[in-house]
Amino acid sequence: MTQRFGGRFSPNADQRPLASAPVRPHPVGARVNLLFVVPFAFAIRAFFNDPVGLALNLGAFAVLMLAAWLTREGVLAQAAYEARKIARRPAIPRKIFASVLTGGGLALAGLSGGMGAALIFGILGAVLHFGAFGPDPLSDKGMEGVDTFQTDRVTRAVEEAETHLSAMQDAIKRSGDRALAGRVESFGATLRQLFRAVEHDPRRLSAARRYLGIYLIGARDATVKFADLYARNRDQQARVEYLALLDDLENRFALRREALLEDDRTDLEIEIEVLRERLEREGLRAE
């Protein structure tokens, strides 16, 4: 005799939204996207000018598109820098270079009106871009007294883990299920809490390496296979099993983070107790 499945994720179950951790908004917003649109005005204008005007406007188009790309990469790099307690400054000041290129692109477009117009457009473009997006981070953060070798190891491990997580998020979008995509975003938010804990103390990397590597790679591979299967036949049982897998993995990652924090508390309590005993031996502890 068959038995009807009735679980949390079954089609006829309570469809209340899944609890999820807050998801960070994407750092690239409308201002950055607009930078990729504006240069097309110069590309169109180029074909209504003489050969010199054609070359100047197409040059402006190319330079402004490069500036837009650098701005986008600079905004992403700054978002990653600000999300971490310990971080190196970006190796290339992309937003500063983008400000200079924006001024240069507008100066090229303004050359048809003379050197004075080109100079005015160039200065205004560079200043307005710098005012809108600001400078890149120009100094390391939280690196005082930190072993740079250990920090570099953590940086590489976290960047690799972020790559696996991005692959999961890209794969689940192919399923066409927005609720599943949101669930993976929530899963990613939990994982990033562990990433930040490891970055804050590089000594934790050994204890978390399996989670940043083997477990996350397994989650990525399972997500890719599930997304392809679900996109073909909308298998609800596979959906239930995949969500159960995410729940289990999320709990494991959360427990690992709590264990790391508990180790920190234990180490602190030991240091406090050792200090108290030393003060008592030296007769410096107040009654």
PDB file of C-alpha atoms in Angstrom:
ATOM      1  CA  MET A   1       0.000   0.000   0.000  1.00  0.00           C
ATOM      2  CA  THR A   2       1.466   3.340  -1.015  1.00  0.00           C
ATOM      3  CA  GLN A   3       1.859   6.148   1.439  1.00  0.00           C
ATOM      4  CA  ARG A   4       1.535   9.776   0.490  1.00  0.00           C
ATOM      5  CA  PHE A   5       4.570  11.869   1.379  1.00  0.00           C
ATOM      6  CA  GLY A   6       3.793  14.871   3.504  1.00  0.00           C
ATOM      7  CA  GLY A   7       6.770  16.888   4.488  1.00  0.00           C
ATOM      8  CA  ARG A   8       7.908  20.427   4.906  1.00  0.00           C
ATOM      9  CA  PHE A   9       8.832  20.794   1.228  1.00  0.00           C
ATOM     10  CA  SER A  10       6.098  18.669  -0.364  1.00  0.00           C
ATOM     11  CA  PRO A  11       3.826  20.348  -2.960  1.00  0.00           C
ATOM     12  CA  ASN A  12       0.827  20.463  -0.615  1.00  0.00           C
ATOM     13  CA  ALA A  13       2.740  21.440   2.464  1.00  0.00           C
ATOM     14  CA  ASP A  14       2.524  24.746   4.243  1.00  0.00           C
ATOM     15  CA  GLN A  15       4.046  27.228   1.793  1.00  0.00           C
ATOM     16  CA  ARG A  16       5.255  29.727   4.349  1.00  0.00           C
ATOM     17  CA  PRO A  17       8.552  31.310   3.303  1.00  0.00           C
ATOM     18  CA  LEU A  18      11.705  29.615   4.456  1.00  0.00           C
ATOM     19  CA  ALA A  19      13.582  31.337   7.232  1.00  0.00           C
ATOM     20  CA  SER A  20      16.758  32.755   5.874  1.00  0.00           C
ATOM     21  CA  ALA A  21      19.687  34.838   6.923  1.00  0.00           C
ATOM     22  CA  PRO A  22      19.773  38.376   5.596  1.00  0.00           C
ATOM     23  CA  VAL A  23      21.251  38.513   2.113  1.00  0.00           C
ATOM     24  CA  ARG A  24      23.692  41.255   1.245  1.00  0.00           C
ATOM     25  CA  PRO A  25      22.646  43.463  -1.659  1.00  0.00           C
ATOM     26  CA  HIS A  26      24.901  43.252  -4.687  1.00  0.00           C
ATOM     27  CA  PRO A  27      27.456  46.068  -4.567  1.00  0.00           C
ATOM     28  CA  VAL A  28      27.121  46.852  -8.279  1.00  0.00           C
ATOM     29  CA  GLY A  29      24.103  49.126  -8.600  1.00  0.00           C
ATOM     30  CA  ALA A  30      22.462  51.367 -11.159  1.00  0.00           C
ATOM     31  CA  ARG A  31      25.221  53.994 -11.017  1.00  0.00           C
ATOM     32  CA  VAL A  32      27.841  51.494 -12.156  1.00  0.00           C
ATOM     33  CA  ASN A  33      25.592  49.970 -14.818  1.00  0.00           C
ATOM     34  CA  LEU A  34      24.857  53.431 -16.193  1.00  0.00           C
ATOM     35  CA  LEU A  35      28.558  53.860 -16.933  1.00  0.00           C
ATOM     36  CA  PHE A  36      28.291  51.064 -19.508  1.00  0.00           C
ATOM     37  CA  VAL A  37      25.373  52.800 -21.245  1.00  0.00           C
ATOM     38  CA  VAL A  38      26.621  56.391 -21.563  1.00  0.00           C
ATOM     39  CA  PRO A  39      29.607  55.616 -23.866  1.00  0.00           C
ATOM     40  CA  PHE A  40      27.258  54.377 -26.592  1.00  0.00           C
ATOM     41  CA  ALA A  41      26.203  57.995 -27.139  1.00  0.00           C
ATOM     42  CA  PHE A  42      29.743  58.680 -28.404  1.00  0.00           C
ATOM     43  CA  ALA A  43      29.742  55.530 -30.539  1.00  0.00           C
ATOM     44  CA  ILE A  44      26.545  56.639 -32.276  1.00  0.00           C
ATOM     45  CA  ARG A  45      27.738  60.226 -32.606  1.00  0.00           C
ATOM     46  CA  ALA A  46      30.978  59.050 -34.235  1.00  0.00           C
ATOM     47  CA  PHE A  47      29.248  58.025 -37.473  1.00  0.00           C
ATOM     48  CA  PHE A  48      27.819  61.521 -38.000  1.00  0.00           C
ATOM     49  CA  ASN A  49      31.224  63.246 -37.969  1.00  0.00           C
ATOM     50  CA  ASP A  50      34.204  63.669 -40.270  1.00  0.00           C
ATOM     51  CA  PRO A  51      37.061  61.135 -40.058  1.00  0.00           C
ATOM     52  CA  VAL A  52      38.764  63.056 -37.250  1.00  0.00           C
ATOM     53  CA  GLY A  53      35.511  63.255 -35.274  1.00  0.00           C
ATOM     54  CA  LEU A  54      34.902  59.569 -35.974  1.00  0.00           C
ATOM     55  CA  ALA A  55      38.277  58.619 -34.517  1.00  0.00           C
ATOM     56  CA  LEU A  56      37.905  60.895 -31.481  1.00  0.00           C
ATOM     57  CA  ASN A  57      34.420  59.656 -30.591  1.00  0.00           C
ATOM     58  CA  LEU A  58      35.289  55.987 -31.062  1.00  0.00           C
ATOM     59  CA  GLY A  59      38.390  56.544 -28.929  1.00  0.00           C
ATOM     60  CA  ALA A  60      36.229  58.158 -26.255  1.00  0.00           C
ATOM     61  CA  PHE A  61      33.839  55.197 -26.427  1.00  0.00           C
ATOM     62  CA  ALA A  62      36.665  52.692 -25.897  1.00  0.00           C
ATOM     63  CA  VAL A  63      38.272  54.629 -23.041  1.00  0.00           C
ATOM     64  CA  LEU A  64      34.950  55.164 -21.242  1.00  0.00           C
ATOM     65  CA  MET A  65      34.035  51.488 -21.540  1.00  0.00           C
ATOM     66  CA  LEU A  66      37.382  50.575 -20.009  1.00  0.00           C
ATOM     67  CA  ALA A  67      36.738  53.099 -17.232  1.00  0.00           C
ATOM     68  CA  ALA A  68      33.301  51.549 -16.597  1.00  0.00           C
ATOM     69  CA  TRP A  69      34.812  48.072 -16.334  1.00  0.00           C
ATOM     70  CA  LEU A  70      37.515  49.271 -13.941  1.00  0.00           C
ATOM     71  CA  THR A  71      34.873  51.023 -11.844  1.00  0.00           C
ATOM     72  CA  ARG A  72      32.829  47.847 -11.595  1.00  0.00           C
ATOM     73  CA  GLU A  73      35.850  45.783 -10.564  1.00  0.00           C
ATOM     74  CA  GLY A  74      36.888  48.457  -8.076  1.00  0.00           C
ATOM     75  CA  VAL A  75      33.444  48.527  -6.463  1.00  0.00           C
ATOM     76  CA  LEU A  76      33.476  44.724  -6.133  1.00  0.00           C
ATOM     77  CA  ALA A  77      36.982  44.771  -4.650  1.00  0.00           C
ATOM     78  CA  GLN A  78      35.988  47.435  -2.108  1.00  0.00           C
ATOM     79  CA  ALA A  79      32.877  45.463  -1.115  1.00  0.00           C
ATOM     80  CA  ALA A  80      35.031  42.398  -0.454  1.00  0.00           C
ATOM     81  CA  TYR A  81      37.498  44.561   1.504  1.00  0.00           C
ATOM     82  CA  GLU A  82      34.780  46.092   3.685  1.00  0.00           C
ATOM     83  CA  ALA A  83      33.121  42.723   4.378  1.00  0.00           C
ATOM     84  CA  ARG A  84      36.266  41.416   6.073  1.00  0.00           C
ATOM     85  CA  LYS A  85      37.838  42.360   9.379  1.00  0.00           C
ATOM     86  CA  ILE A  86      41.306  41.528   8.081  1.00  0.00           C
ATOM     87  CA  ALA A  87      42.032  42.470   4.465  1.00  0.00           C
ATOM     88  CA  ARG A  88      44.771  43.681   2.186  1.00  0.00           C
ATOM     89  CA  ARG A  89      44.234  46.759   0.106  1.00  0.00           C
ATOM     90  CA  PRO A  90      43.516  46.057  -3.580  1.00  0.00           C
ATOM     91  CA  ALA A  91      46.741  45.630  -5.530  1.00  0.00           C
ATOM     92  CA  ILE A  92      45.493  47.992  -8.263  1.00  0.00           C
ATOM     93  CA  PRO A  93      43.535  51.187  -7.390  1.00  0.00           C
ATOM     94  CA  ARG A  94      40.902  50.483 -10.038  1.00  0.00           C
ATOM     95  CA  LYS A  95      38.486  53.280  -9.169  1.00  0.00           C
ATOM     96  CA  ILE A  96      41.227  55.904  -9.179  1.00  0.00           C
ATOM     97  CA  PHE A  97      42.415  54.698 -12.580  1.00  0.00           C
ATOM     98  CA  ALA A  98      38.788  54.748 -13.744  1.00  0.00           C
ATOM     99  CA  SER A  99      38.450  58.395 -12.692  1.00  0.00           C
ATOM    100  CA  VAL A 100      41.517  59.300 -14.739  1.00  0.00           C
ATOM    101  CA  LEU A 101      40.254  57.309 -17.742  1.00  0.00           C
ATOM    102  CA  THR A 102      36.812  58.905 -17.501  1.00  0.00           C
ATOM    103  CA  GLY A 103      38.426  62.314 -17.659  1.00  0.00           C
ATOM    104  CA  GLY A 104      40.598  61.174 -20.549  1.00  0.00           C
ATOM    105  CA  GLY A 105      37.647  59.765 -22.486  1.00  0.00           C
ATOM    106  CA  LEU A 106      35.622  62.939 -22.123  1.00  0.00           C
ATOM    107  CA  ALA A 107      38.670  65.018 -23.060  1.00  0.00           C
ATOM    108  CA  LEU A 108      39.009  63.003 -26.277  1.00  0.00           C
ATOM    109  CA  ALA A 109      35.370  63.631 -27.114  1.00  0.00           C
ATOM    110  CA  GLY A 110      35.807  67.357 -26.392  1.00  0.00           C
ATOM    111  CA  LEU A 111      38.891  67.818 -28.589  1.00  0.00           C
ATOM    112  CA  SER A 112      36.668  68.641 -31.554  1.00  0.00           C
ATOM    113  CA  GLY A 113      35.756  71.846 -29.690  1.00  0.00           C
ATOM    114  CA  GLY A 114      39.367  72.804 -28.996  1.00  0.00           C
ATOM    115  CA  MET A 115      41.909  72.217 -26.236  1.00  0.00           C
ATOM    116  CA  GLY A 116      40.051  74.433 -23.785  1.00  0.00           C
ATOM    117  CA  ALA A 117      36.845  72.428 -24.072  1.00  0.00           C
ATOM    118  CA  ALA A 118      38.775  69.138 -23.848  1.00  0.00           C
ATOM    119  CA  LEU A 119      40.542  70.284 -20.669  1.00  0.00           C
ATOM    120  CA  ILE A 120      37.283  71.376 -19.039  1.00  0.00           C
ATOM    121  CA  PHE A 121      35.478  68.123 -19.947  1.00  0.00           C
ATOM    122  CA  GLY A 122      38.418  66.034 -18.765  1.00  0.00           C
ATOM    123  CA  ILE A 123      38.733  67.718 -15.383  1.00  0.00           C
ATOM    124  CA  LEU A 124      34.986  67.706 -14.769  1.00  0.00           C
ATOM    125  CA  GLY A 125      34.684  64.040 -15.748  1.00  0.00           C
ATOM    126  CA  ALA A 126      37.518  62.936 -13.480  1.00  0.00           C
ATOM    127  CA  VAL A 127      36.303  65.000 -10.513  1.00  0.00           C
ATOM    128  CA  LEU A 128      32.670  63.894 -10.861  1.00  0.00           C
ATOM    129  CA  HIS A 129      33.636  60.228 -11.165  1.00  0.00           C
ATOM    130  CA  PHE A 130      35.903  60.452  -8.132  1.00  0.00           C
ATOM    131  CA  GLY A 131      33.162  62.221  -6.193  1.00  0.00           C
ATOM    132  CA  ALA A 132      30.575  59.609  -7.134  1.00  0.00           C
ATOM    133  CA  PHE A 133      32.620  56.475  -6.398  1.00  0.00           C
ATOM    134  CA  GLY A 134      35.410  57.657  -4.116  1.00  0.00           C
ATOM    135  CA  PRO A 135      38.933  56.257  -3.849  1.00  0.00           C
ATOM    136  CA  ASP A 136      39.966  52.637  -3.483  1.00  0.00           C
ATOM    137  CA  PRO A 137      41.059  51.348  -0.073  1.00  0.00           C
ATOM    138  CA  LEU A 138      44.671  52.478   0.165  1.00  0.00           C
ATOM    139  CA  SER A 139      45.844  50.627   3.273  1.00  0.00           C
ATOM    140  CA  ASP A 140      45.625  47.137   4.750  1.00  0.00           C
ATOM    141  CA  LYS A 141      42.996  46.563   7.418  1.00  0.00           C
ATOM    142  CA  GLY A 142      43.519  44.685  10.676  1.00  0.00           C
ATOM    143  CA  MET A 143      46.982  43.462   9.647  1.00  0.00           C
ATOM    144  CA  GLU A 144      48.898  44.718  12.690  1.00  0.00           C
ATOM    145  CA  GLY A 145      50.832  41.838  14.223  1.00  0.00           C
ATOM    146  CA  VAL A 146      49.366  39.307  11.804  1.00  0.00           C
ATOM    147  CA  ASP A 147      51.478  36.578  10.191  1.00  0.00           C
ATOM    148  CA  THR A 148      51.283  37.511   6.511  1.00  0.00           C
ATOM    149  CA  PHE A 149      52.054  33.941   5.413  1.00  0.00           C
ATOM    150  CA  GLN A 150      49.073  32.592   7.345  1.00  0.00           C
ATOM    151  CA  THR A 151      46.891  35.434   6.104  1.00  0.00           C
ATOM    152  CA  ASP A 152      47.792  34.688   2.496  1.00  0.00           C
ATOM    153  CA  ARG A 153      46.873  31.020   3.008  1.00  0.00           C
ATOM    154  CA  VAL A 154      43.503  32.033   4.427  1.00  0.00           C
ATOM    155  CA  THR A 155      42.911  34.491   1.587  1.00  0.00           C
ATOM    156  CA  ARG A 156      43.539  31.801  -1.026  1.00  0.00           C
ATOM    157  CA  ALA A 157      41.312  29.298   0.789  1.00  0.00           C
ATOM    158  CA  VAL A 158      38.455  31.789   1.164  1.00  0.00           C
ATOM    159  CA  GLU A 159      38.714  32.937  -2.452  1.00  0.00           C
ATOM    160  CA  GLU A 160      38.533  29.317  -3.603  1.00  0.00           C
ATOM    161  CA  ALA A 161      35.525  28.728  -1.342  1.00  0.00           C
ATOM    162  CA  GLU A 162      33.833  31.840  -2.744  1.00  0.00           C
ATOM    163  CA  THR A 163      34.392  30.429  -6.246  1.00  0.00           C
ATOM    164  CA  HIS A 164      32.641  27.167  -5.282  1.00  0.00           C
ATOM    165  CA  LEU A 165      29.788  29.116  -3.698  1.00  0.00           C
ATOM    166  CA  SER A 166      29.374  31.294  -6.797  1.00  0.00           C
ATOM    167  CA  ALA A 167      29.252  28.147  -8.931  1.00  0.00           C
ATOM    168  CA  MET A 168      26.437  26.838  -6.705  1.00  0.00           C
ATOM    169  CA  GLN A 169      24.478  30.065  -7.070  1.00  0.00           C
ATOM    170  CA  ASP A 170      24.943  30.140 -10.843  1.00  0.00           C
ATOM    171  CA  ALA A 171      23.908  26.489 -11.174  1.00  0.00           C
ATOM    172  CA  ILE A 172      20.727  26.767  -9.115  1.00  0.00           C
ATOM    173  CA  LYS A 173      19.533  29.663 -11.265  1.00  0.00           C
ATOM    174  CA  ARG A 174      19.303  27.209 -14.170  1.00  0.00           C
ATOM    175  CA  SER A 175      16.573  25.368 -12.307  1.00  0.00           C
ATOM    176  CA  GLY A 176      14.239  28.326 -12.828  1.00  0.00           C
ATOM    177  CA  ASP A 177      13.008  28.096  -9.210  1.00  0.00           C
ATOM    178  CA  ARG A 178      13.335  31.448  -7.420  1.00  0.00           C
ATOM    179  CA  ALA A 179      12.652  29.908  -4.009  1.00  0.00           C
ATOM    180  CA  LEU A 180      15.553  27.504  -4.466  1.00  0.00           C
ATOM    181  CA  ALA A 181      17.810  30.339  -5.613  1.00  0.00           C
ATOM    182  CA  GLY A 182      16.867  32.270  -2.466  1.00  0.00           C
ATOM    183  CA  ARG A 183      17.577  29.212  -0.319  1.00  0.00           C
ATOM    184  CA  VAL A 184      21.062  28.879  -1.796  1.00  0.00           C
ATOM    185  CA  GLU A 185      21.650  32.604  -1.155  1.00  0.00           C
ATOM    186  CA  SER A 186      20.701  32.032   2.481  1.00  0.00           C
ATOM    187  CA  PHE A 187      23.028  29.022   2.604  1.00  0.00           C
ATOM    188  CA  GLY A 188      25.795  31.233   1.239  1.00  0.00           C
ATOM    189  CA  ALA A 189      25.178  33.833   3.951  1.00  0.00           C
ATOM    190  CA  THR A 190      25.710  31.161   6.611  1.00  0.00           C
ATOM    191  CA  LEU A 191      28.897  29.976   4.912  1.00  0.00           C
ATOM    192  CA  ARG A 192      30.278  33.491   4.764  1.00  0.00           C
ATOM    193  CA  GLN A 193      29.973  33.769   8.543  1.00  0.00           C
ATOM    194  CA  LEU A 194      32.436  30.872   8.743  1.00  0.00           C
ATOM    195  CA  PHE A 195      34.649  32.561   6.131  1.00  0.00           C
ATOM    196  CA  ARG A 196      34.763  35.732   8.222  1.00  0.00           C
ATOM    197  CA  ALA A 197      35.558  33.745  11.384  1.00  0.00           C
ATOM    198  CA  VAL A 198      38.549  32.120   9.656  1.00  0.00           C
ATOM    199  CA  GLU A 199      39.727  35.439   8.244  1.00  0.00           C
ATOM    200  CA  HIS A 200      39.553  37.047  11.685  1.00  0.00           C
ATOM    201  CA  ASP A 201      41.906  34.397  13.091  1.00  0.00           C
ATOM    202  CA  PRO A 202      44.032  32.575  10.455  1.00  0.00           C
ATOM    203  CA  ARG A 203      44.907  29.891  13.030  1.00  0.00           C
ATOM    204  CA  ARG A 204      41.383  28.524  12.510  1.00  0.00           C
ATOM    205  CA  LEU A 205      42.090  27.530   8.922  1.00  0.00           C
ATOM    206  CA  SER A 206      43.216  23.990   9.748  1.00  0.00           C
ATOM    207  CA  ALA A 207      40.025  23.315  11.707  1.00  0.00           C
ATOM    208  CA  ALA A 208      37.837  24.712   8.911  1.00  0.00           C
ATOM    209  CA  ARG A 209      39.739  23.562   5.806  1.00  0.00           C
ATOM    210  CA  ARG A 210      37.552  20.489   5.254  1.00  0.00           C
ATOM    211  CA  TYR A 211      34.448  22.686   5.305  1.00  0.00           C
ATOM    212  CA  LEU A 212      35.936  25.239   2.901  1.00  0.00           C
ATOM    213  CA  GLY A 213      37.099  22.485   0.565  1.00  0.00           C
ATOM    214  CA  ILE A 214      35.653  18.975   0.568  1.00  0.00           C
ATOM    215  CA  TYR A 215      32.184  19.758   1.945  1.00  0.00           C
ATOM    216  CA  LEU A 216      31.698  22.838  -0.197  1.00  0.00           C
ATOM    217  CA  ILE A 217      32.899  21.095  -3.361  1.00  0.00           C
ATOM    218  CA  GLY A 218      30.433  18.294  -2.636  1.00  0.00           C
ATOM    219  CA  ALA A 219      27.639  20.838  -2.194  1.00  0.00           C
ATOM    220  CA  ARG A 220      28.601  22.497  -5.483  1.00  0.00           C
ATOM    221  CA  ASP A 221      28.598  19.193  -7.393  1.00  0.00           C
ATOM    222  CA  ALA A 222      25.258  18.165  -5.873  1.00  0.00           C
ATOM    223  CA  THR A 223      23.758  21.525  -6.801  1.00  0.00           C
ATOM    224  CA  VAL A 224      24.929  21.267 -10.418  1.00  0.00           C
ATOM    225  CA  LYS A 225      23.460  17.768 -10.800  1.00  0.00           C
ATOM    226  CA  PHE A 226      20.205  18.706  -9.082  1.00  0.00           C
ATOM    227  CA  ALA A 227      19.751  21.897 -11.127  1.00  0.00           C
ATOM    228  CA  ASP A 228      20.146  20.002 -14.401  1.00  0.00           C
ATOM    229  CA  LEU A 229      17.741  17.281 -13.269  1.00  0.00           C
ATOM    230  CA  TYR A 230      15.126  19.648 -11.871  1.00  0.00           C
ATOM    231  CA  ALA A 231      15.216  21.882 -14.944  1.00  0.00           C
ATOM    232  CA  ARG A 232      14.260  18.852 -17.076  1.00  0.00           C
ATOM    233  CA  ASN A 233      11.504  17.143 -15.110  1.00  0.00           C
ATOM    234  CA  ARG A 234      10.623  19.195 -11.984  1.00  0.00           C
ATOM    235  CA  ASP A 235      11.183  16.161  -9.759  1.00  0.00           C
ATOM    236  CA  GLN A 236       9.631  17.197  -6.424  1.00  0.00           C
ATOM    237  CA  GLN A 237      11.223  14.333  -4.511  1.00  0.00           C
ATOM    238  CA  ALA A 238      14.655  15.448  -5.712  1.00  0.00           C
ATOM    239  CA  ARG A 239      13.767  18.963  -4.579  1.00  0.00           C
ATOM    240  CA  VAL A 240      12.884  17.722  -1.103  1.00  0.00           C
ATOM    241  CA  GLU A 241      16.116  15.754  -0.848  1.00  0.00           C
ATOM    242  CA  TYR A 242      18.210  18.672  -2.088  1.00  0.00           C
ATOM    243  CA  LEU A 243      16.678  21.076   0.438  1.00  0.00           C
ATOM    244  CA  ALA A 244      17.262  18.518   3.188  1.00  0.00           C
ATOM    245  CA  LEU A 245      20.912  18.339   2.092  1.00  0.00           C
ATOM    246  CA  LEU A 246      21.224  22.125   2.299  1.00  0.00           C
ATOM    247  CA  ASP A 247      19.669  22.116   5.770  1.00  0.00           C
ATOM    248  CA  ASP A 248      22.122  19.468   6.950  1.00  0.00           C
ATOM    249  CA  LEU A 249      25.142  21.222   5.457  1.00  0.00           C
ATOM    250  CA  GLU A 250      24.041  24.602   6.811  1.00  0.00           C
ATOM    251  CA  ASN A 251      23.737  23.135  10.308  1.00  0.00           C
ATOM    252  CA  ARG A 252      27.192  21.588  10.021  1.00  0.00           C
ATOM    253  CA  PHE A 253      28.768  24.870   8.914  1.00  0.00           C
ATOM    254  CA  ALA A 254      26.990  26.772  11.688  1.00  0.00           C
ATOM    255  CA  LEU A 255      28.145  24.219  14.281  1.00  0.00           C
ATOM    256  CA  ARG A 256      31.725  24.456  13.034  1.00  0.00           C
ATOM    257  CA  ARG A 257      31.628  28.235  13.390  1.00  0.00           C
ATOM    258  CA  GLU A 258      30.210  27.926  16.912  1.00  0.00           C
ATOM    259  CA  ALA A 259      32.935  25.411  17.768  1.00  0.00           C
ATOM    260  CA  LEU A 260      35.604  27.855  16.594  1.00  0.00           C
ATOM    261  CA  LEU A 261      34.095  30.630  18.695  1.00  0.00           C
ATOM    262  CA  GLU A 262      33.824  28.279  21.681  1.00  0.00           C
ATOM    263  CA  ASP A 263      37.529  27.454  21.313  1.00  0.00           C
ATOM    264  CA  ASP A 264      38.231  31.179  21.414  1.00  0.00           C
ATOM    265  CA  ARG A 265      36.216  31.561  24.618  1.00  0.00           C
ATOM    266  CA  THR A 266      38.023  28.591  26.163  1.00  0.00           C
ATOM    267  CA  ASP A 267      41.412  30.041  25.251  1.00  0.00           C
ATOM    268  CA  LEU A 268      40.395  33.388  26.748  1.00  0.00           C
ATOM    269  CA  GLU A 269      39.218  31.760  29.989  1.00  0.00           C
ATOM    270  CA  ILE A 270      42.519  29.881  30.278  1.00  0.00           C
ATOM    271  CA  GLU A 271      44.522  33.062  29.740  1.00  0.00           C
ATOM    272  CA  ILE A 272      42.435  34.911  32.338  1.00  0.00           C
ATOM    273  CA  GLU A 273      42.886  32.100  34.852  1.00  0.00           C
ATOM    274  CA  VAL A 274      46.659  31.979  34.275  1.00  0.00           C
ATOM    275  CA  LEU A 275      46.855  35.749  34.738  1.00  0.00           C
ATOM    276  CA  ARG A 276      44.842  35.559  37.973  1.00  0.00           C
ATOM    277  CA  GLU A 277      47.140  32.868  39.380  1.00  0.00           C
ATOM    278  CA  ARG A 278      50.193  34.937  38.475  1.00  0.00           C
ATOM    279  CA  LEU A 279      48.739  38.006  40.167  1.00  0.00           C
ATOM    280  CA  GLU A 280      47.969  35.978  43.296  1.00  0.00           C
ATOM    281  CA  ARG A 281      51.515  34.613  43.437  1.00  0.00           C
ATOM    282  CA  GLU A 282      52.919  38.117  43.175  1.00  0.00           C
ATOM    283  CA  GLY A 283      50.483  39.459  45.763  1.00  0.00           C
ATOM    284  CA  LEU A 284      49.009  41.987  43.353  1.00  0.00           C
ATOM    285  CA  ARG A 285      45.434  40.735  43.226  1.00  0.00           C
ATOM    286  CA  ALA A 286      42.989  42.916  45.161  1.00  0.00           C
ATOM    287  CA  GLU A 287      40.765  41.248  47.740  1.00  0.00           C
TER     288      GLU A 287
END
